[in-house]
Structures are given as structure tokens and as C-alpha cells.
Coordinates of C-alpha atoms and ligand atoms in Angstrom, one line a residue:
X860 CA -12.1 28.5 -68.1
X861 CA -11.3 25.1 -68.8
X862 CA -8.2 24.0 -70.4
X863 CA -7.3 20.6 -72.6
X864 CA -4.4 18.5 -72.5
X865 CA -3.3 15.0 -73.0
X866 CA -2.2 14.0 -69.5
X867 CA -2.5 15.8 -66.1
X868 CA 0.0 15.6 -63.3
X869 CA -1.5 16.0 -59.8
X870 CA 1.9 16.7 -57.6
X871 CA 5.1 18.1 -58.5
X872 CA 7.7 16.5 -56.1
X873 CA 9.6 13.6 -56.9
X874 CA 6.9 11.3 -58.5
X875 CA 5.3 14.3 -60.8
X876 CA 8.5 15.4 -61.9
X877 CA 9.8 11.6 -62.8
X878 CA 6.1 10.9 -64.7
X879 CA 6.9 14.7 -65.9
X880 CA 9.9 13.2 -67.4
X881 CA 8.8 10.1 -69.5
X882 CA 6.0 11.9 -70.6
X883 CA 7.8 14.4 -72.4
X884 CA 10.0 11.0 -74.0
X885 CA 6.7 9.7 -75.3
X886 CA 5.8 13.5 -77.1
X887 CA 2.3 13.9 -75.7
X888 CA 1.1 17.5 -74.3
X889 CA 1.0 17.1 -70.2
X890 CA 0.6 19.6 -67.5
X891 CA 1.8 19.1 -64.0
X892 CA -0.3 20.7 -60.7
X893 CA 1.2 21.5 -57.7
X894 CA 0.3 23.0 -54.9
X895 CA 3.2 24.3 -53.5
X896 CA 4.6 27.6 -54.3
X897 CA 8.1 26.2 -54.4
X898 CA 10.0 23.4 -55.9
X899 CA 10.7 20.0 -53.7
X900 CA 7.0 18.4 -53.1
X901 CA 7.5 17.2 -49.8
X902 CA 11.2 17.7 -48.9
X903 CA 11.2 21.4 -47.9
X904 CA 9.2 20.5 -45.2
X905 CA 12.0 18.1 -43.4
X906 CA 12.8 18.6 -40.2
X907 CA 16.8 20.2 -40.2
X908 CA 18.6 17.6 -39.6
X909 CA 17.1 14.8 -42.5
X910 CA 19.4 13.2 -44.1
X911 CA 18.5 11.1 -47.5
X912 CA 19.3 6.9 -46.0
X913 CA 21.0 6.5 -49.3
X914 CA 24.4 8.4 -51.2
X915 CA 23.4 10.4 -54.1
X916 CA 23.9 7.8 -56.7
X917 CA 21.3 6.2 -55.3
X918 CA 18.8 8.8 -54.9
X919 CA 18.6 10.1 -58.7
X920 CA 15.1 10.4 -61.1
X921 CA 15.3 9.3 -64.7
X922 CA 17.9 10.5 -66.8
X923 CA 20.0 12.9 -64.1
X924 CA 21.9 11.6 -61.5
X925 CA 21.7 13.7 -58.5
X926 CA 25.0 15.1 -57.6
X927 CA 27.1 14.6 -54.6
X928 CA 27.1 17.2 -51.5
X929 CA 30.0 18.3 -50.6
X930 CA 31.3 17.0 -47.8
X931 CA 28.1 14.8 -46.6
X932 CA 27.6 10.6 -47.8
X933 CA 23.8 10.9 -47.1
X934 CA 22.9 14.2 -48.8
X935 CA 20.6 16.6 -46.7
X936 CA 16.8 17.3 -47.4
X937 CA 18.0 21.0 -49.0
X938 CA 20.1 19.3 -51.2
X939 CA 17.0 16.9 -52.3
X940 CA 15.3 20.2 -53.1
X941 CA 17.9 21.9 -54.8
X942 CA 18.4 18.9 -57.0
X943 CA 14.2 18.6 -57.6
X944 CA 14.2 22.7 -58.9
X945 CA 16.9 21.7 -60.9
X946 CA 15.8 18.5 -62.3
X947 CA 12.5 20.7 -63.7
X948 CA 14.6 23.5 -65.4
X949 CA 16.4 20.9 -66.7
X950 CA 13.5 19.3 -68.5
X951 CA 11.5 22.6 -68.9
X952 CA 9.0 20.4 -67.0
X953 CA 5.3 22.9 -67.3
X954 CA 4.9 22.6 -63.9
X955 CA 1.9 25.0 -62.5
X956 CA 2.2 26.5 -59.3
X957 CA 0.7 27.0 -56.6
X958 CA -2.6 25.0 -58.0
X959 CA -4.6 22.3 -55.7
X960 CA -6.4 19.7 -57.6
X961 CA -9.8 19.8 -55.7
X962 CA -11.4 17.2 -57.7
X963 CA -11.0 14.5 -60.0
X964 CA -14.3 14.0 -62.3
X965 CA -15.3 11.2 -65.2
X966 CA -16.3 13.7 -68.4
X967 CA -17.7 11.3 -71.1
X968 CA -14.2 10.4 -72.7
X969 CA -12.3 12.6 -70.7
X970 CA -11.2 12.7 -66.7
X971 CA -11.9 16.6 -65.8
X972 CA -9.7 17.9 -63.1
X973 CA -11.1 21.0 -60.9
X974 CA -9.2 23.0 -59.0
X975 CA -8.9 26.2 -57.8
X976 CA -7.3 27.8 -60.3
X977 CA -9.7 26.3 -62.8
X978 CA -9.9 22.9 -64.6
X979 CA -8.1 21.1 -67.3
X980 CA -9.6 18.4 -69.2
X981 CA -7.8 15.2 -70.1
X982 CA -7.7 11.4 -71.1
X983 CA -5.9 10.3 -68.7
X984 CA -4.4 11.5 -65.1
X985 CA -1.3 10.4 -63.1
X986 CA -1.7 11.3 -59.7
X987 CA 1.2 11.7 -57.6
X988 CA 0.1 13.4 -54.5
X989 CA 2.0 12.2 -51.5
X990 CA 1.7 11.0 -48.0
X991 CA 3.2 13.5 -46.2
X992 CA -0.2 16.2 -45.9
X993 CA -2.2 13.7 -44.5
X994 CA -0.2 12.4 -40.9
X995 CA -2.0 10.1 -39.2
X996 CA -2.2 9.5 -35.5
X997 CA -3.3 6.8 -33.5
X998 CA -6.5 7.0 -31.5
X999 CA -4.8 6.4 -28.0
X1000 CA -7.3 7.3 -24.8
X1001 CA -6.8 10.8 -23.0
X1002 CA -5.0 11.9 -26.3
X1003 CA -7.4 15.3 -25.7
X1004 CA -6.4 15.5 -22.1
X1005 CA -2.7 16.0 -22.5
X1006 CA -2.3 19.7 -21.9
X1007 CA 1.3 20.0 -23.0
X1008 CA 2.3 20.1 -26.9
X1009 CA 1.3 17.5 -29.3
X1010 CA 2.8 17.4 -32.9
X1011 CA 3.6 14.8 -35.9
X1012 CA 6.4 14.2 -37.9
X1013 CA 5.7 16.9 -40.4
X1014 CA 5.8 19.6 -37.5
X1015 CA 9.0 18.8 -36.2
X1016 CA 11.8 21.1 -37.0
X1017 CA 14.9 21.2 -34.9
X1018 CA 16.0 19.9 -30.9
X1019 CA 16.5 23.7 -30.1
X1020 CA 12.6 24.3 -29.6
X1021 CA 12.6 21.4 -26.9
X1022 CA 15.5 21.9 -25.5
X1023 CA 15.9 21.0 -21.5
X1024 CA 12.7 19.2 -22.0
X1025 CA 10.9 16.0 -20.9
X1026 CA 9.8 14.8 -24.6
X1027 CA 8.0 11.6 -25.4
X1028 CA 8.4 10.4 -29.2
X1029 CA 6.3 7.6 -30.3
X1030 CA 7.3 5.4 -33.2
X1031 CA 9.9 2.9 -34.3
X1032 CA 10.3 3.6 -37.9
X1033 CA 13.0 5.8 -39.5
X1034 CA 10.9 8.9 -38.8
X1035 CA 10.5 7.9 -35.2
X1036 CA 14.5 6.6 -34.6
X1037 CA 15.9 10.2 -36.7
X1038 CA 14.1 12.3 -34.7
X1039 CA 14.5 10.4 -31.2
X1040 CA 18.1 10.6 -32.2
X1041 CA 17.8 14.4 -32.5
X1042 CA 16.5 14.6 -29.4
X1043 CA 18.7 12.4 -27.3
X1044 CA 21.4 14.8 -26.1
X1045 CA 19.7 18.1 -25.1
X1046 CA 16.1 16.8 -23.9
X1047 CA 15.3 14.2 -21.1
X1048 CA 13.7 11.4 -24.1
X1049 CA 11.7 8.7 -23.5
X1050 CA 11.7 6.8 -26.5
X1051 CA 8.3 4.4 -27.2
X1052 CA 7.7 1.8 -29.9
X1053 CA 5.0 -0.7 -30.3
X1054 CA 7.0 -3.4 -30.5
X1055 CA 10.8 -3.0 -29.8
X1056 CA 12.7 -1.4 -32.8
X1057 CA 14.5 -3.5 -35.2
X1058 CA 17.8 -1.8 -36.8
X1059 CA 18.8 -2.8 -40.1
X1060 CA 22.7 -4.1 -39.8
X1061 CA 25.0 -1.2 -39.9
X1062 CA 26.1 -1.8 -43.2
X1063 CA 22.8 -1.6 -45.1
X1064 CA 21.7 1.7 -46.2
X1065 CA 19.5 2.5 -48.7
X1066 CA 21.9 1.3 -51.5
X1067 CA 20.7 -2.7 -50.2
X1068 CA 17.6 -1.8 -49.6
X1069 CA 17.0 -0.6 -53.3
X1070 CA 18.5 -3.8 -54.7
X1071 CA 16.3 -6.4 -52.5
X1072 CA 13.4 -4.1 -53.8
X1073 CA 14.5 -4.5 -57.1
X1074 CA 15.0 -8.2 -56.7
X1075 CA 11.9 -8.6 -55.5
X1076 CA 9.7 -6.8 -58.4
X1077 CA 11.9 -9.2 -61.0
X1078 CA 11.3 -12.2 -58.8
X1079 CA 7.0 -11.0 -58.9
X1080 CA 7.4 -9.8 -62.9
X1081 CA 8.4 -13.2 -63.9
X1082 CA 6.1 -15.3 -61.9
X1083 CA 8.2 -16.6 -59.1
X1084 CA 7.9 -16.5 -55.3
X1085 CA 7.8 -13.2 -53.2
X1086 CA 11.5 -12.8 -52.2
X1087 CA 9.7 -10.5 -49.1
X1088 CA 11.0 -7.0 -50.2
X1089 CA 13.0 -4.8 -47.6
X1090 CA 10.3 -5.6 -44.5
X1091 CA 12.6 -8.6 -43.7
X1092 CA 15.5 -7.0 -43.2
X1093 CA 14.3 -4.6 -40.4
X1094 CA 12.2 -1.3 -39.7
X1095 CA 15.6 1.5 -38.9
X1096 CA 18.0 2.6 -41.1
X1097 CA 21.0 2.9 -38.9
X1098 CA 22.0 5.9 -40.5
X1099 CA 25.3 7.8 -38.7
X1100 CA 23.0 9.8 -36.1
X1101 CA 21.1 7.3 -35.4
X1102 CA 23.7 4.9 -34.9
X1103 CA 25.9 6.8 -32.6
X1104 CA 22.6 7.4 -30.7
X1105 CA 21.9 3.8 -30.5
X1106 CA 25.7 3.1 -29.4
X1107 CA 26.1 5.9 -26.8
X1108 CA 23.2 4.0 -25.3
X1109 CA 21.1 7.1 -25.5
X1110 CA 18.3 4.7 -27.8
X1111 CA 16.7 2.9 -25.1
X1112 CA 12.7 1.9 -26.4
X1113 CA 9.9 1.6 -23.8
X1114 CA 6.5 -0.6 -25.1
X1115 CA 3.4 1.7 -26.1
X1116 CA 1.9 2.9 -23.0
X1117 CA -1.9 2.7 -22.7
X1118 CA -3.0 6.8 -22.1
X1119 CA -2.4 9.9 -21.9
X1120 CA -2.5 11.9 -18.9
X1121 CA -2.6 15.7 -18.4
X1122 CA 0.9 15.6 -17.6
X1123 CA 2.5 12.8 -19.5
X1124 CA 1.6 9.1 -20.3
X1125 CA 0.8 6.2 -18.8
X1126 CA 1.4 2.4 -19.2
X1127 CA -0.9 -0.7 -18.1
X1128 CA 1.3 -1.2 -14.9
X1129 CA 0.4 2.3 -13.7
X1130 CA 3.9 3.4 -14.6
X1131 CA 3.9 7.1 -15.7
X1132 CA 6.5 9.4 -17.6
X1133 CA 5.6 12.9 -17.5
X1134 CA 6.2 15.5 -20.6
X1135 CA 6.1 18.7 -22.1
X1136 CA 5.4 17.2 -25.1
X1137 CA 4.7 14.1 -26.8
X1138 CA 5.9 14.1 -30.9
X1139 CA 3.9 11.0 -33.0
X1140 CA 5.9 9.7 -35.7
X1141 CA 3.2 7.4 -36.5
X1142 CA 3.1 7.6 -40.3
X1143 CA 1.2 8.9 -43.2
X1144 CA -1.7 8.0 -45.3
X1145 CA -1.9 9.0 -49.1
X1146 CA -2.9 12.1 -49.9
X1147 CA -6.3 11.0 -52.4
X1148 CA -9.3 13.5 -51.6
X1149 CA -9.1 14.6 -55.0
X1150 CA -10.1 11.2 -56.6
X1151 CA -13.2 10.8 -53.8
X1152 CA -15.5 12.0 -56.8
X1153 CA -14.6 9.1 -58.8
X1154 CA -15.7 6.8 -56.2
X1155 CA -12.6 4.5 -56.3
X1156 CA -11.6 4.1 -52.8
X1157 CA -10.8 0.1 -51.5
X1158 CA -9.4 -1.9 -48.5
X1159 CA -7.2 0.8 -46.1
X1160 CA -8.0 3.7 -48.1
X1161 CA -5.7 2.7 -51.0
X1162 CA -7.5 2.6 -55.0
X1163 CA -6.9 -1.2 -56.0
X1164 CA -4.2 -0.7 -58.9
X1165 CA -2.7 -3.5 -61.3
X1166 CA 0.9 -1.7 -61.7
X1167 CA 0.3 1.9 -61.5
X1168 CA -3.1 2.0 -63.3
X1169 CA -6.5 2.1 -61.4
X1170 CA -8.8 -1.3 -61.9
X1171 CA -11.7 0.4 -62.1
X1172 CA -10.9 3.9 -63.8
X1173 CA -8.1 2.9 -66.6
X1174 CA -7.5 6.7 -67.5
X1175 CA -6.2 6.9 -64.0
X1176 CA -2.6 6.0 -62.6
X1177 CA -1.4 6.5 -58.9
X1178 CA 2.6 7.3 -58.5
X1179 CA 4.7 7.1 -55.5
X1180 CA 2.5 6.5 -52.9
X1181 CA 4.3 3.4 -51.6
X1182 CA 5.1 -0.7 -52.9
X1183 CA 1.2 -0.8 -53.7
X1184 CA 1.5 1.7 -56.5
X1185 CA 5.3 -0.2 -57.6
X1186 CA 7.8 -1.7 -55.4
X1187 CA 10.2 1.6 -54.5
X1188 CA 8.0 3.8 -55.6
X1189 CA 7.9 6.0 -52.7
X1190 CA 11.7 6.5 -52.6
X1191 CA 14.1 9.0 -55.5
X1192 CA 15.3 5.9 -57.5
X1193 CA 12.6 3.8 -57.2
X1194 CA 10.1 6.1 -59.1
X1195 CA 11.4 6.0 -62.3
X1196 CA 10.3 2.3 -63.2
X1197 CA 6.7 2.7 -62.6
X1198 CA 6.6 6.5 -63.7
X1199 CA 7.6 5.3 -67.1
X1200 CA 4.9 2.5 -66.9
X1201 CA 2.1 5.0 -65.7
X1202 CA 3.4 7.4 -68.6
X1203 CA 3.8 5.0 -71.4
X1204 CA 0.2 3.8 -70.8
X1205 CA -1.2 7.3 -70.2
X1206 CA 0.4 7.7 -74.2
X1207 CA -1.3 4.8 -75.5
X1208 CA -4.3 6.0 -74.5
X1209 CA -3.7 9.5 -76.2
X1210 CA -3.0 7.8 -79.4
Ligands
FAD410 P1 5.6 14.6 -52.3 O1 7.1 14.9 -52.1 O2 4.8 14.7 -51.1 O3 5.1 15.5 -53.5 C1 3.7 15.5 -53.7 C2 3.4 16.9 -54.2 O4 2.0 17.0 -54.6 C3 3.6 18.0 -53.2 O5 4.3 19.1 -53.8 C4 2.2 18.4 -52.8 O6 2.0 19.7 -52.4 C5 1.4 18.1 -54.1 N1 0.0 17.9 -53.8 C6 -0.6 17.2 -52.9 N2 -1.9 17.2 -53.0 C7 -2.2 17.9 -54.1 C8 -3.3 18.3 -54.8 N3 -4.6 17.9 -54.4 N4 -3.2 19.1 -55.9 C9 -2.0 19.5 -56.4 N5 -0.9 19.2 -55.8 C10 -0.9 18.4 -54.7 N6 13.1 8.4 -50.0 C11 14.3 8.2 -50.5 O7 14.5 7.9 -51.7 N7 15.4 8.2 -49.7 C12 15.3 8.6 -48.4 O8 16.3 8.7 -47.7 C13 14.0 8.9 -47.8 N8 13.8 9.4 -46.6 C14 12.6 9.7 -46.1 C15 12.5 10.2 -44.8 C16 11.2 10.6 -44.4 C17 11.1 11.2 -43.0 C18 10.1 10.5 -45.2 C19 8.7 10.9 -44.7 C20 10.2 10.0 -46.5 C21 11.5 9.6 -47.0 N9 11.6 9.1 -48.2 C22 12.9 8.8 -48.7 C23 10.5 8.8 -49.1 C24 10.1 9.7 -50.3 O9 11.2 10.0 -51.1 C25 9.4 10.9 -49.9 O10 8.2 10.6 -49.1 C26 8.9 11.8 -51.1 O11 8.7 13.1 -50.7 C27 7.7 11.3 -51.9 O12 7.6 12.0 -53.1 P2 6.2 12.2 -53.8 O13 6.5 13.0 -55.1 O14 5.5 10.9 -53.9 O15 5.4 13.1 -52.8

């Protein structure tokens, strides 16, 4: 059966929902697909012990601020999710679950979405997929010959399933710092970044970091130079954990090593660690499969956009997906600016 609306939504977490939201403001018949069964796109997948990097204030969508956990500055990833199920009920949001877009196809004067739950026909489509299903790990030699556990990011849970252990985590982002810092008590850690980590000062959270991005999409809008956006100020967010980590001297960073061996790693001086397991918090591609039929894909697997909208397919906007889809984009209150762009051009083309 196929089904017709104005605008489909491909992804219900925070970026779906926010498009969700100006969509309704500009009165045109949407649908949004998701392929969880639950509320909270990527969210209620979080490891325990993630914490948001900025108060609730600063971690709201359009038109509902998110309110304040009890007892916690940085509220937790439940709370994110509780907030998300909320935020749909709240705008009776037609959010279908569980429904994976398999395909994204050109139909004359319409974009025709297939998945498997059948298809919907549209004129235009905001997709808002994610990063966080496809992880992506680095192609470092005897990666196959490491015969204790491997996992990324998105399989970590909790310090209790390593506990006594020699663990290896590799990154020096705020994925790779948290969950280091989660480790650093109970296991024996060896901490490994590519180059060695750079903390933001203790005082910048992800209040600052909003306003520099903000600054810097005013300073681009109205034709002056690139202020450099929050990649000048540093990779970590020294948020409490990580701090008092950092400052019990428990965050030491060793360089990449070169390999890995059956029982550990290696680095180029012949200098070996061994481990029971080695955790990559490497990073994330976006999550575009589902727009391979249109043919659109450009330099490092990202769809060359102006704004939100696709250069070459017009009916097509990408949300959330990082700074090249809208500066923010990729964080609570930085959707909202470019999800009302992508839906107030998604309208015009209704009308
Ligand atoms: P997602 O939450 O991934 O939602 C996408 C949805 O689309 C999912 O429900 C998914 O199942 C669905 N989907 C995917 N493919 C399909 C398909 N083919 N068909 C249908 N549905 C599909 N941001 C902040 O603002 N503050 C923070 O403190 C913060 N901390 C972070 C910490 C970590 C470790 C990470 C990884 C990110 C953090 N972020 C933070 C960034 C950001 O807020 C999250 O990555 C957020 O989840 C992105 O939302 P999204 O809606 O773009 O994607």
C-alpha cells in the first residue's frame, strides 16, 4: 500500500522530533519514521553513566524547555529520553513506530520512501537519521588477531562488566575521555589517543560551547570571517567525572600504538600493553543507506548541502548529522535553527 503525505520524517530522536515540530507551525500533513520501538532516537542506548555536557536550559528543542533533574547540573541520558517521549505527546507528533526507511526513491514529482512497513509518497523528505548505528573503527593491523573483546562506543554499558580488568580504550574525544573516566577506578586502564587530549578549561561546558557555535553561524550568515566554531577551544568536555579523573591523575594518555596482538597492543618501540579488552571510541559516520538510491553521496560520505537542503535533490533536507548539515545541529539546542529552515522550505515546496 502506498501512502501520501506532504513531508516525511526519516528518524524520530531529537532532530525528527524538532523538524516534527516546525512542521506542524507551518500546517502541512507530515509523517515521521522511526525505527525504534521506543521514544529517545539515540539516547536510550547511552552507556549508564552519560551525562548531557550541558544544564537543561541548554539542552531544550523548540518551544519546551527541558526541565531540570533533580538533584543532577548535567541531566542523565534517561532524563534526555524521558524529556524526548514527552516532547512528542506534547505535540501529538505522528510519529510511526518501529518503521525502517529502506529506501529513498525520485517518483516523477514526488520522493517515494520504501520501507518495511510499506511506502509513503511525498514532495519533499527531511532526513534525520543519526550517527550513532553506523560506529566506525579504524583499520589498525592485527585488529582480527586480538582474541580478547573488542566493542565501540555504542556497546558500552557500565565498568561492572570489566571490572578487575586490563582494558584499553582508544579515543580522545568526549566519548573516549567519559568512558576512560568510567573505567579508571575498578579496571587496570591504559588510556590511548592519537594525539594527546586537549580539555576544554574547566569552566566551559556546553553552555560556551553553544554560544561560540552560535557566533560563528551569525559571523558565516552575514558574510564575515569564520570565527572557528568550538574546534578551537579543545576536543574534552571536562565534565565532573571526567575532571576528577583527570585530577586524581588516574587520565594519563599514551600515543596510538601501531597493532594489535593476541593479547594486547603494540606500539612502534616494541612496547606492549596486554588486555582483556580493547573499547574504540573512535566515532560515527551518518546513518544515509536509505538515500544511496538517489545517488547523492560526495566527499567523506556526506550529501553536499547548502543549509539543510541537498544540492542536487532540492525535495531533500538532511538534519542533525553534524556542523555540515547547520552549525549545532548535532546537539538538543542546536537543532532547532536548521529544523525550522529544513521545514519552512519543505512547506514552500508543498504550496
Ligand atoms: P538519533 O538520536 O540517532 O535519532 C535518529 C533516529 O532515527 C533513531 O531513532 C534511529 O533509530 C532512527 N533511524 C535511523 N535510521 C533510520 C531509518 N533508515 N529509518 C527510520 N528510522 C531510522 N548533544 C547535546 O546536545 N548535549 C550533549 O551533552 C551530548 N552528548 C553526547 C554524548 C555522546 C556520547 C554522543 C554520541 C552524542 C552526544 N550529543 C550531545 C550529540 C547528540 O545530541 C546526539 O548524537 C543525538 O542523539 C543526535 O540526535 P539525532 O536525532 O540526530 O539522531
Amino acid at each position: 500500500m502506498t501512502r501520501q503525505t506532504d513531508v516525511v520524517v526519516i528518524g524520530g530522536g531529537q532532530a525528527g522530533l524538532a523538524a516534527g515540530y516546525h512542521l506542524r507551525r507551518q500546517g502541512v500533513d507530515f509523517v515521521i519514521l522511526d525505527a525504534q520501538t521506543t521514544p529517545g532516537g539515540a539516547w536510550q542506548h547511552a552507556w549508564d553513566s552519560l551525562h548531557l555536557f550541558s544544564p537543561a536550559a541548554y539542552s531544550s528543542l523548540p518551544g519546551r524547555p527541558m526541565p531540570v533533574q533533580v538533584g543532577e547540573v548535567y541531566p542523565g541520558a534517561g532524563h534526555v529520553v524521558e524529556y524526548l517521549a514527552a516532547y512528542e505527546q506534547r505535540y501529538h507528533l505522528p510519529v510511526v513506530r518501529p518503521v525502517r526507511a529502506r529506501g529513498v526513491h525520485r517518483d516523477g514529482a514526488f520522493l517515494r520512501v520504501e520501507s518495511d512497513s510499506g511506502t509513503w509518497r511525498a514532495q519533499a523528505v527531511i532526513s534525520a537519521t543519526g550517527t550513532w548505528w553506523r560506529p566506525f573503527l579504524p583499520a589498525v593491523p592485527g585488529r582480527a588477531d586480538f582474541a580478547g573483546r573488542q566493542l565501540h562506543t555504542v556497546e558500552y554499558r557500565s565498568p561492572a562488566h570489566f571490572a578487575g580488568q586490563r582494558v584499553v580504550v582508544v579515543g580522545g574525544g568526549n566519548s573516549g575521555a567519559q568512558i576512560a573516566a568510567d573505567l579508571a577506578c575498578n579496571t587496570e586502564l591504559t588510556w590511548v589517543t592519537q594525539r594527546p587530549p586537549r580539555f576544554l578549561a574547566d569552566d566551559i561546558d556546553g553552555r560556551a560551547l553553544f554560544d561560540v557555535a552560535t557566533a560563528r553561524r551569525r559571523a558565516l550568515e552575514s558574510g564575515q570571517t569564520d570565527t572557528g566554531g568550538v574546534a578551537s577551544l579543545g576536543d574534552i568536555v571536562a565534565v565532573p567525572p571526567v575532571r576528577a579523573a583527570r585530577d586524581a591523575g588516574l587520565l594519563k594518555a599514551q600515543p596510538m600504538f601501531t597493532r594489535l596482538t593476541p593479547d594486547g597492543v603494540e606500539w612502534a618501540d616494541g612496547t606492549r600493553a596486554e588486555a582483556h579488552a580493547v573499547i574504540w571510541c573512535t566515532g560515527f559516520r551518518p546513518a544515509l543507506s536509505h538515500l544511496a538510491p538517489l545517488g547523492l553521496r560526495g566527499p567523506r560520505g556526506h550529501i553536499p548541502t547548502l543549509g539543510t537542503r541537498s544540492v542536487a535533490e532540492p525535495r531533500l533536507h538532511l538534519l542533525g548529522y553534524g556542523d555540515w548539515t547547520g552549525s549545532a545541529s548535532a546537539t538538543l539546542i542546536g537543532v532547532g535553527h536548521p529544523a525550522r529552515e529544513a521545514a519552512q522550505q519543505s512547506a514552500a515546496l508543498v504550496r
